[in-house]
Amino acid sequence: LIDFRENQNNLPRRSGPPVPRADIITATPGSRRDGSLFMANKHLGALVSALVLLTITCACGSGSPNATSPPGKPDFLYALALSGSPTSPAFQLSNFTVDSSTGTLSSTSTTMFGSQLVPGIAVDPGSKYLYASYPNIQANAIGFFTIDPSSGVPTQTSVYSLTVLCPFCPPPSSPGVLAMNPNGKYLYYASSELGGGVSQGIGALAVDSASGTLSVVAGSPFPADQAAFRVYVHPSGRFLYTENIEASGTGGAALQSLSAFSIDSSTGALAPVLGSPFTPPVSATVETLAVHPSGNFLYATSGMAANGILGWSIDGTTGGLAVLPGSPFQLGVAIYGGAFDPSGKFLYASASAGGILGFSVDANSGALTPIAGSPFASSSVLGGPTIEPSGRFLFAVDGKNSAIVGFSIDSATGALAPLGSPTAVSAHPMSLTVVKAP
């Protein structure tokens, strides 16, 4: 087991007087049905607490690859979870194998992070390495783990310091949600801070193909529009998208715009796309972007704004966005998270009123149509729907009961059927990531 508190003293420190580290406090009962988190620090806390809030209702870094898993070979599921007491919270990563025939989850291990906040993880396409973001006002870093190919158990082997990116910024850049290029060459993260006059940026790291180790991409962090709160990489690896919030932090989690960047395939460097940033057609909060497996469409759930799902078409040449006819879809409903099945036929999201919403996707127009029987499991409040790589199973977070709920997916209709009893987690699960075993 890894307790990051024991490793913090080994991380590089900024020069100058120490800066107090923000503490984490839990939300008061009833603040959000999914158990959101808040922090006390005005700038770092405002950003990171919202990052944690949003990971509860999305499937960060999970993706929906087109390739299917070999028959009989289990996949790996990682549940980023909150443990400890309200006065002394801690983060952990619960690991499971997924039976490829039944969808049954089997616990393999738990990695403890202690009091270190972990707003996001990412796994390379080969499922050999796992990365975890460690925002720390004195020593920002990315944790590097190797993954056991049989069990999926991650073991931390090193910590990559990010303080060199902005050693004198007040406050320094901090890693949040992580996004990896589909070919595994580059790892991106939101490195924005709220307020204080700090220039917003998007961090970019090159990944060594042989060892998985990290190095800074020349020019990183790259200028962003407002606060680049979340980052997503297009399935082609050619473009990167961000969800932006008010840089001062006064606007909370309200979605201000979407930004698009082209990615240099040789260097990983980012360049703004013509017309970026793009203003959303209706009000929304920053929740989740989901890019269709074809790369032709992008969707954003509107969260507390209750404006359904926003949709855009993606220009395959420039990466630019254009609002889809009929968008937003399911107007008037508070929707969170979002994940496609590998075929791109179906999109699933969390309904604030309960259950998992399912939509069929028109491959030509991108229009969304509710699936018969949706929402599924409407009596339960579920978050972060995540699709297993074969497309046969969907998993979601039941934060209230500290469990993971599984469903089988009807490949013809998209309907969901419960797999059986939920799988208990020894902490409050916030987000799920499912990957193929190597």
Short mmCIF file of C-alpha atoms in Angstrom, two decimals:
data_model
loop_
_atom_site.label_atom_id
_atom_site.label_comp_id
_atom_site.label_asym_id
_atom_site.label_seq_id
_atom_site.Cartn_x
_atom_site.Cartn_y
_atom_site.Cartn_z
CA LEU A 1 0.00 0.00 0.00
CA ILE A 2 1.15 3.49 -0.81
CA ASP A 3 0.58 6.35 1.63
CA PHE A 4 1.51 9.54 -0.22
CA ARG A 5 1.93 11.37 3.09
CA GLU A 6 5.13 9.39 3.60
CA ASN A 7 6.44 10.44 0.18
CA GLN A 8 5.73 14.17 0.27
CA ASN A 9 8.96 15.01 2.04
CA ASN A 10 10.88 13.52 -0.88
CA LEU A 11 9.28 15.84 -3.45
CA PRO A 12 11.03 19.02 -4.62
CA ARG A 13 9.93 22.13 -2.78
CA ARG A 14 9.55 25.69 -4.00
CA SER A 15 12.05 28.23 -2.83
CA GLY A 16 10.88 30.99 -0.50
CA PRO A 17 8.54 30.88 2.47
CA PRO A 18 6.24 27.87 2.74
CA VAL A 19 2.65 28.28 1.65
CA PRO A 20 -0.05 26.68 3.80
CA ARG A 21 -1.65 23.68 2.11
CA ALA A 22 -5.40 23.79 1.57
CA ASP A 23 -7.40 21.37 3.66
CA ILE A 24 -10.32 19.36 2.35
CA ILE A 25 -13.71 19.47 3.98
CA THR A 26 -16.78 17.53 2.99
CA ALA A 27 -19.98 19.14 1.89
CA THR A 28 -22.87 19.60 4.26
CA PRO A 29 -25.66 17.05 3.88
CA GLY A 30 -27.95 17.85 0.98
CA SER A 31 -25.52 20.08 -0.91
CA ARG A 32 -25.49 17.59 -3.80
CA ARG A 33 -27.10 14.17 -3.93
CA ASP A 34 -23.83 12.63 -5.09
CA GLY A 35 -21.70 13.84 -2.16
CA SER A 36 -19.64 16.69 -3.61
CA LEU A 37 -16.47 18.02 -1.99
CA PHE A 38 -15.40 21.54 -1.20
CA MET A 39 -12.11 23.07 -0.05
CA ALA A 40 -11.23 26.10 1.99
CA ASN A 41 -8.38 27.66 0.00
CA LYS A 42 -9.61 30.59 -2.13
CA HIS A 43 -7.65 29.83 -5.29
CA LEU A 44 -6.21 26.30 -5.33
CA GLY A 45 -9.14 25.07 -3.27
CA ALA A 46 -11.71 26.61 -5.59
CA LEU A 47 -10.26 24.80 -8.58
CA VAL A 48 -9.44 21.43 -7.06
CA SER A 49 -12.62 21.09 -5.01
CA ALA A 50 -14.67 21.59 -8.13
CA LEU A 51 -12.49 19.08 -9.95
CA VAL A 52 -13.32 16.50 -7.30
CA LEU A 53 -16.99 17.50 -7.37
CA LEU A 54 -17.11 16.89 -11.08
CA THR A 55 -15.24 13.59 -11.06
CA ILE A 56 -18.08 12.15 -9.00
CA THR A 57 -20.47 12.39 -11.95
CA CYS A 58 -18.16 11.64 -14.85
CA ALA A 59 -15.96 8.85 -16.06
CA CYS A 60 -12.67 10.75 -16.32
CA GLY A 61 -10.05 9.05 -18.44
CA SER A 62 -12.17 5.99 -19.00
CA GLY A 63 -12.81 6.36 -22.73
CA SER A 64 -14.56 3.88 -25.00
CA PRO A 65 -12.02 2.32 -27.39
CA ASN A 66 -13.20 0.64 -30.57
CA ALA A 67 -11.16 -2.54 -30.14
CA THR A 68 -12.70 -5.43 -28.20
CA SER A 69 -11.04 -7.42 -25.46
CA PRO A 70 -9.85 -10.97 -26.18
CA PRO A 71 -12.44 -13.55 -25.02
CA GLY A 72 -11.91 -14.78 -21.50
CA LYS A 73 -9.34 -12.14 -20.59
CA PRO A 74 -10.42 -9.91 -17.68
CA ASP A 75 -10.30 -6.13 -17.90
CA PHE A 76 -9.17 -3.81 -15.13
CA LEU A 77 -11.42 -1.34 -13.32
CA TYR A 78 -10.08 1.47 -11.12
CA ALA A 79 -12.36 3.33 -8.71
CA LEU A 80 -11.03 6.62 -7.39
CA ALA A 81 -12.65 6.91 -3.97
CA LEU A 82 -12.82 9.08 -0.88
CA SER A 83 -12.25 7.45 2.49
CA GLY A 84 -11.68 8.60 6.04
CA SER A 85 -13.84 10.83 8.21
CA PRO A 86 -15.33 14.24 7.33
CA THR A 87 -12.67 15.92 9.45
CA SER A 88 -9.82 13.82 8.06
CA PRO A 89 -10.63 12.72 4.50
CA ALA A 90 -8.28 10.58 2.41
CA PHE A 91 -8.14 9.33 -1.16
CA GLN A 92 -7.69 5.78 -2.37
CA LEU A 93 -7.71 3.79 -5.60
CA SER A 94 -9.70 0.55 -5.42
CA ASN A 95 -8.76 -1.97 -8.11
CA PHE A 96 -10.90 -4.72 -9.62
CA THR A 97 -10.74 -7.25 -12.42
CA VAL A 98 -13.78 -7.52 -14.72
CA ASP A 99 -14.88 -10.98 -15.88
CA SER A 100 -15.23 -10.64 -19.64
CA SER A 101 -18.09 -13.17 -19.76
CA THR A 102 -20.25 -12.10 -16.82
CA GLY A 103 -19.09 -8.58 -15.93
CA THR A 104 -18.45 -9.72 -12.35
CA LEU A 105 -16.00 -7.53 -10.41
CA SER A 106 -13.30 -9.06 -8.23
CA SER A 107 -11.30 -6.86 -5.88
CA THR A 108 -7.53 -7.12 -6.25
CA SER A 109 -6.02 -4.35 -4.10
CA THR A 110 -6.40 -0.83 -2.75
CA THR A 111 -3.81 1.91 -3.11
CA MET A 112 -3.94 4.49 -0.32
CA PHE A 113 -3.02 8.11 -1.06
CA GLY A 114 -3.55 9.41 2.46
CA SER A 115 -4.48 13.09 2.69
CA GLN A 116 -3.01 13.84 -0.75
CA LEU A 117 -5.76 15.06 -3.08
CA VAL A 118 -6.01 13.04 -6.34
CA PRO A 119 -8.42 14.69 -8.82
CA GLY A 120 -7.64 12.41 -11.76
CA ILE A 121 -5.92 9.33 -13.12
CA ALA A 122 -5.05 8.12 -16.63
CA VAL A 123 -3.90 4.78 -18.04
CA ASP A 124 -1.78 4.39 -21.17
CA PRO A 125 -3.35 2.53 -24.15
CA GLY A 126 -1.28 -0.57 -23.46
CA SER A 127 -2.46 -0.71 -19.82
CA LYS A 128 1.16 -0.83 -18.68
CA TYR A 129 1.28 2.47 -16.78
CA LEU A 130 -1.06 4.51 -14.60
CA TYR A 131 -0.66 8.20 -13.83
CA ALA A 132 -2.23 10.13 -10.93
CA SER A 133 -2.34 13.91 -10.50
CA TYR A 134 -1.00 15.24 -7.19
CA PRO A 135 -1.88 18.93 -6.75
CA ASN A 136 0.08 20.35 -3.84
CA ILE A 137 0.56 24.05 -3.30
CA GLN A 138 4.22 23.47 -2.44
CA ALA A 139 5.09 20.58 -4.78
CA ASN A 140 2.79 19.72 -7.69
CA ALA A 141 3.50 16.33 -9.21
CA ILE A 142 2.31 13.35 -11.27
CA GLY A 143 2.52 9.92 -9.67
CA PHE A 144 3.87 7.18 -11.95
CA PHE A 145 2.70 3.58 -11.49
CA THR A 146 3.49 0.32 -13.26
CA ILE A 147 0.54 -2.05 -13.73
CA ASP A 148 0.75 -5.78 -13.05
CA PRO A 149 -0.40 -7.38 -16.35
CA SER A 150 -2.19 -10.24 -14.60
CA SER A 151 -4.01 -8.51 -11.76
CA GLY A 152 -4.05 -4.86 -12.83
CA VAL A 153 -2.55 -3.83 -9.49
CA PRO A 154 -0.65 -0.52 -9.85
CA THR A 155 2.62 0.07 -7.97
CA GLN A 156 4.03 3.56 -7.66
CA THR A 157 7.62 3.65 -8.84
CA SER A 158 8.30 7.39 -9.03
CA VAL A 159 6.88 10.89 -8.72
CA TYR A 160 7.41 13.47 -11.47
CA SER A 161 7.65 17.04 -10.16
CA LEU A 162 5.77 19.77 -12.06
CA THR A 163 6.99 22.76 -10.07
CA VAL A 164 9.53 23.50 -12.79
CA LEU A 165 6.65 24.59 -15.06
CA CYS A 166 5.88 27.66 -13.02
CA PRO A 167 8.19 27.88 -9.98
CA PHE A 168 7.35 31.50 -9.09
CA CYS A 169 3.65 31.70 -9.98
CA PRO A 170 1.43 32.87 -7.10
CA PRO A 171 0.02 30.18 -6.78
CA PRO A 172 1.86 27.60 -8.93
CA SER A 173 0.17 25.57 -11.64
CA SER A 174 -1.55 22.45 -10.35
CA PRO A 175 -2.47 19.25 -12.20
CA GLY A 176 -6.13 18.24 -12.22
CA VAL A 177 -7.99 15.93 -14.58
CA LEU A 178 -5.64 14.01 -16.89
CA ALA A 179 -6.12 13.16 -20.57
CA MET A 180 -3.85 10.92 -22.64
CA ASN A 181 -3.31 10.91 -26.39
CA PRO A 182 -4.80 7.70 -27.91
CA ASN A 183 -1.35 6.52 -29.02
CA GLY A 184 0.04 7.09 -25.54
CA LYS A 185 2.69 9.60 -26.63
CA TYR A 186 1.42 12.59 -24.66
CA LEU A 187 -0.28 13.27 -21.34
CA TYR A 188 -2.22 16.51 -20.85
CA TYR A 189 -3.64 18.14 -17.73
CA ALA A 190 -5.47 21.29 -16.69
CA SER A 191 -2.88 23.46 -14.95
CA SER A 192 -5.08 26.47 -14.24
CA GLU A 193 -5.51 28.44 -11.04
CA LEU A 194 -8.40 30.72 -10.19
CA GLY A 195 -7.80 34.37 -9.41
CA GLY A 196 -4.50 35.99 -8.47
CA GLY A 197 -3.82 37.20 -12.00
CA VAL A 198 -2.13 33.94 -12.95
CA SER A 199 -2.02 33.14 -16.68
CA GLN A 200 -4.12 30.09 -17.42
CA GLY A 201 -2.46 27.13 -19.09
CA ILE A 202 -2.71 23.52 -20.24
CA GLY A 203 0.12 21.24 -19.25
CA ALA A 204 1.65 18.80 -21.74
CA LEU A 205 4.04 15.95 -20.99
CA ALA A 206 5.77 13.56 -23.39
CA VAL A 207 5.58 9.86 -22.48
CA ASP A 208 8.56 7.60 -23.14
CA SER A 209 7.23 4.65 -25.15
CA ALA A 210 9.66 2.18 -23.60
CA SER A 211 9.57 3.17 -19.94
CA GLY A 212 6.43 5.31 -19.57
CA THR A 213 8.43 8.06 -17.90
CA LEU A 214 7.52 11.73 -18.41
CA SER A 215 9.21 14.86 -19.70
CA VAL A 216 7.94 18.37 -20.39
CA VAL A 217 6.74 19.20 -23.91
CA ALA A 218 8.51 22.34 -25.17
CA GLY A 219 6.26 25.36 -24.62
CA SER A 220 4.21 23.78 -21.83
CA PRO A 221 2.06 25.01 -20.18
CA PHE A 222 0.25 26.37 -23.24
CA PRO A 223 -1.98 29.46 -22.96
CA ALA A 224 -5.64 28.63 -22.35
CA ASP A 225 -8.92 30.53 -22.53
CA GLN A 226 -10.09 31.46 -19.05
CA ALA A 227 -9.61 28.48 -16.73
CA ALA A 228 -9.17 25.26 -18.73
CA PHE A 229 -11.03 23.16 -16.21
CA ARG A 230 -11.15 19.85 -18.08
CA VAL A 231 -9.12 18.50 -20.99
CA TYR A 232 -10.13 15.87 -23.57
CA VAL A 233 -8.21 14.42 -26.50
CA HIS A 234 -9.98 13.65 -29.79
CA PRO A 235 -10.00 9.92 -30.78
CA SER A 236 -7.70 10.75 -33.71
CA GLY A 237 -5.18 12.36 -31.37
CA ARG A 238 -5.16 15.45 -33.60
CA PHE A 239 -7.19 17.78 -31.39
CA LEU A 240 -7.62 18.67 -27.73
CA TYR A 241 -10.72 20.25 -26.19
CA THR A 242 -11.20 22.04 -22.89
CA GLU A 243 -14.21 23.06 -20.83
CA ASN A 244 -13.58 26.53 -19.45
CA ILE A 245 -14.86 28.29 -16.35
CA GLU A 246 -14.47 31.85 -15.09
CA ALA A 247 -10.80 32.35 -14.26
CA SER A 248 -11.53 34.46 -11.20
CA GLY A 249 -13.53 31.65 -9.64
CA THR A 250 -16.55 33.91 -9.07
CA GLY A 251 -18.65 32.00 -11.60
CA GLY A 252 -18.34 28.66 -9.83
CA ALA A 253 -18.63 25.67 -12.17
CA ALA A 254 -20.60 27.52 -14.85
CA LEU A 255 -19.42 26.57 -18.35
CA GLN A 256 -18.10 29.71 -20.03
CA SER A 257 -16.82 28.23 -23.29
CA LEU A 258 -15.22 25.30 -25.07
CA SER A 259 -11.75 25.65 -26.55
CA ALA A 260 -10.20 23.59 -29.32
CA PHE A 261 -6.49 23.08 -30.03
CA SER A 262 -4.61 21.20 -32.70
CA ILE A 263 -1.93 18.79 -31.48
CA ASP A 264 1.42 18.60 -33.22
CA SER A 265 1.89 14.85 -33.73
CA SER A 266 5.67 15.17 -33.60
CA THR A 267 6.04 17.33 -30.50
CA GLY A 268 2.71 17.28 -28.64
CA ALA A 269 2.55 21.08 -28.76
CA LEU A 270 -0.84 22.80 -28.83
CA ALA A 271 -2.08 25.56 -31.14
CA PRO A 272 -5.53 27.25 -30.99
CA VAL A 273 -8.07 26.18 -33.62
CA LEU A 274 -9.62 28.92 -35.76
CA GLY A 275 -12.78 30.23 -34.11
CA SER A 276 -11.87 28.97 -30.64
CA PRO A 277 -13.18 29.47 -27.98
CA PHE A 278 -16.75 28.41 -28.76
CA THR A 279 -19.65 29.74 -26.69
CA PRO A 280 -22.26 27.20 -25.54
CA PRO A 281 -25.74 27.84 -26.94
CA VAL A 282 -27.41 27.53 -23.51
CA SER A 283 -26.32 27.69 -19.88
CA ALA A 284 -24.48 24.67 -18.48
CA THR A 285 -22.12 23.68 -15.72
CA VAL A 286 -18.81 21.95 -16.38
CA GLU A 287 -19.49 18.22 -16.23
CA THR A 288 -18.28 15.94 -19.01
CA LEU A 289 -17.38 16.10 -22.68
CA ALA A 290 -17.89 12.91 -24.68
CA VAL A 291 -16.52 12.61 -28.19
CA HIS A 292 -18.24 10.12 -30.50
CA PRO A 293 -15.94 7.18 -31.43
CA SER A 294 -16.11 8.33 -35.08
CA GLY A 295 -14.68 11.69 -34.02
CA ASN A 296 -17.54 13.48 -35.79
CA PHE A 297 -19.51 14.73 -32.80
CA LEU A 298 -18.89 16.19 -29.35
CA TYR A 299 -21.42 16.31 -26.52
CA ALA A 300 -21.47 18.10 -23.15
CA THR A 301 -23.85 17.38 -20.29
CA SER A 302 -25.30 20.53 -18.73
CA GLY A 303 -25.42 19.40 -15.09
CA MET A 304 -27.21 21.63 -12.61
CA ALA A 305 -28.26 24.04 -15.35
CA ALA A 306 -30.76 21.36 -16.42
CA ASN A 307 -30.39 22.03 -20.12
CA GLY A 308 -29.98 18.43 -21.19
CA ILE A 309 -27.10 17.46 -23.49
CA LEU A 310 -25.39 19.97 -25.78
CA GLY A 311 -24.08 18.69 -29.11
CA TRP A 312 -21.61 19.93 -31.73
CA SER A 313 -20.28 18.57 -35.01
CA ILE A 314 -16.49 18.45 -35.32
CA ASP A 315 -14.71 19.60 -38.46
CA GLY A 316 -12.39 16.70 -39.24
CA THR A 317 -9.86 18.99 -40.90
CA THR A 318 -9.68 21.93 -38.49
CA GLY A 319 -11.17 20.56 -35.27
CA GLY A 320 -13.65 23.42 -35.15
CA LEU A 321 -17.10 23.05 -33.59
CA ALA A 322 -20.60 23.82 -34.92
CA VAL A 323 -23.80 23.41 -32.90
CA LEU A 324 -25.82 20.37 -33.98
CA PRO A 325 -29.40 20.91 -35.22
CA GLY A 326 -31.77 20.01 -32.40
CA SER A 327 -29.20 20.71 -29.68
CA PRO A 328 -29.60 20.72 -26.73
CA PHE A 329 -31.21 17.30 -26.45
CA GLN A 330 -33.49 16.33 -23.54
CA LEU A 331 -33.87 20.01 -22.67
CA GLY A 332 -35.02 20.72 -19.13
CA VAL A 333 -33.32 17.70 -17.55
CA ALA A 334 -30.29 17.84 -15.25
CA ILE A 335 -27.80 15.36 -16.75
CA TYR A 336 -24.28 14.45 -15.65
CA GLY A 337 -21.40 12.37 -17.04
CA GLY A 338 -21.46 10.64 -20.39
CA ALA A 339 -19.95 7.61 -22.14
CA PHE A 340 -20.33 5.97 -25.56
CA ASP A 341 -20.37 2.28 -26.29
CA PRO A 342 -17.45 1.35 -28.60
CA SER A 343 -19.68 1.17 -31.68
CA GLY A 344 -20.94 4.72 -31.14
CA LYS A 345 -24.57 3.55 -31.40
CA PHE A 346 -25.45 4.53 -27.84
CA LEU A 347 -24.67 7.31 -25.36
CA TYR A 348 -25.28 6.94 -21.63
CA ALA A 349 -25.43 9.62 -18.93
CA SER A 350 -26.58 10.07 -15.34
CA ALA A 351 -29.99 11.55 -14.56
CA SER A 352 -30.15 13.85 -11.55
CA ALA A 353 -33.59 12.48 -10.74
CA GLY A 354 -32.16 8.94 -10.71
CA GLY A 355 -30.93 6.18 -12.99
CA ILE A 356 -28.93 6.01 -16.21
CA LEU A 357 -30.25 7.71 -19.33
CA GLY A 358 -29.65 5.95 -22.64
CA PHE A 359 -29.73 7.52 -26.10
CA SER A 360 -29.35 6.13 -29.59
CA VAL A 361 -27.06 8.23 -31.79
CA ASP A 362 -27.80 9.02 -35.43
CA ALA A 363 -24.50 8.30 -37.19
CA ASN A 364 -25.19 10.92 -39.88
CA SER A 365 -26.67 13.84 -37.95
CA GLY A 366 -25.49 13.20 -34.40
CA ALA A 367 -29.06 13.56 -33.12
CA LEU A 368 -29.89 11.80 -29.83
CA THR A 369 -33.08 9.79 -29.28
CA PRO A 370 -34.00 8.28 -25.88
CA ILE A 371 -33.78 4.48 -25.76
CA ALA A 372 -36.97 2.61 -24.84
CA GLY A 373 -37.02 2.02 -21.09
CA SER A 374 -34.68 4.94 -20.29
CA PRO A 375 -33.85 5.91 -17.58
CA PHE A 376 -32.69 2.53 -16.28
CA ALA A 377 -32.53 1.81 -12.52
CA SER A 378 -34.41 5.06 -11.98
CA SER A 379 -34.83 4.44 -8.25
CA SER A 380 -31.07 4.82 -7.66
CA VAL A 381 -28.91 7.93 -7.96
CA LEU A 382 -25.96 6.78 -10.06
CA GLY A 383 -22.96 8.71 -11.41
CA GLY A 384 -20.07 8.35 -13.80
CA PRO A 385 -21.36 5.74 -16.28
CA THR A 386 -18.36 3.96 -17.79
CA ILE A 387 -18.33 1.39 -20.59
CA GLU A 388 -16.18 -1.74 -20.43
CA PRO A 389 -13.92 -1.95 -23.56
CA SER A 390 -15.85 -4.80 -25.21
CA GLY A 391 -19.03 -2.72 -25.03
CA ARG A 392 -20.94 -5.51 -23.24
CA PHE A 393 -21.09 -3.93 -19.78
CA LEU A 394 -21.68 -0.55 -18.16
CA PHE A 395 -20.60 0.37 -14.66
CA ALA A 396 -21.74 3.33 -12.58
CA VAL A 397 -21.02 4.80 -9.16
CA ASP A 398 -23.53 4.48 -6.33
CA GLY A 399 -22.02 7.06 -4.02
CA LYS A 400 -24.77 6.90 -1.42
CA ASN A 401 -24.16 3.20 -0.79
CA SER A 402 -20.41 3.16 -1.52
CA ALA A 403 -20.79 0.68 -4.34
CA ILE A 404 -20.33 0.06 -8.05
CA VAL A 405 -23.41 -0.98 -10.01
CA GLY A 406 -23.07 -3.07 -13.18
CA PHE A 407 -25.36 -3.51 -16.20
CA SER A 408 -25.27 -5.59 -19.35
CA ILE A 409 -25.87 -3.70 -22.62
CA ASP A 410 -28.21 -5.05 -25.29
CA SER A 411 -26.15 -4.59 -28.44
CA ALA A 412 -29.27 -4.23 -30.61
CA THR A 413 -31.40 -1.87 -28.54
CA GLY A 414 -28.96 -0.33 -26.07
CA ALA A 415 -31.20 -1.29 -23.14
CA LEU A 416 -29.52 -1.92 -19.79
CA ALA A 417 -30.15 -4.91 -17.50
CA PRO A 418 -28.73 -5.16 -13.94
CA LEU A 419 -25.89 -7.65 -13.56
CA GLY A 420 -26.82 -8.54 -10.00
CA SER A 421 -25.87 -7.21 -6.60
CA PRO A 422 -23.74 -4.03 -6.52
CA THR A 423 -20.05 -4.43 -5.67
CA ALA A 424 -19.13 -2.79 -2.38
CA VAL A 425 -16.22 -0.36 -2.24
CA SER A 426 -14.44 0.37 1.04
CA ALA A 427 -14.85 4.11 0.47
CA HIS A 428 -17.04 6.63 -1.36
CA PRO A 429 -16.37 6.02 -5.09
CA MET A 430 -16.12 9.17 -7.21
CA SER A 431 -15.06 8.07 -10.68
CA LEU A 432 -14.40 4.86 -12.60
CA THR A 433 -11.83 3.96 -15.24
CA VAL A 434 -12.03 0.65 -17.14
CA VAL A 435 -9.20 -0.50 -19.41
CA LYS A 436 -8.24 -3.59 -21.40
CA ALA A 437 -5.76 -5.97 -19.88
CA PRO A 438 -2.49 -6.05 -21.85
#
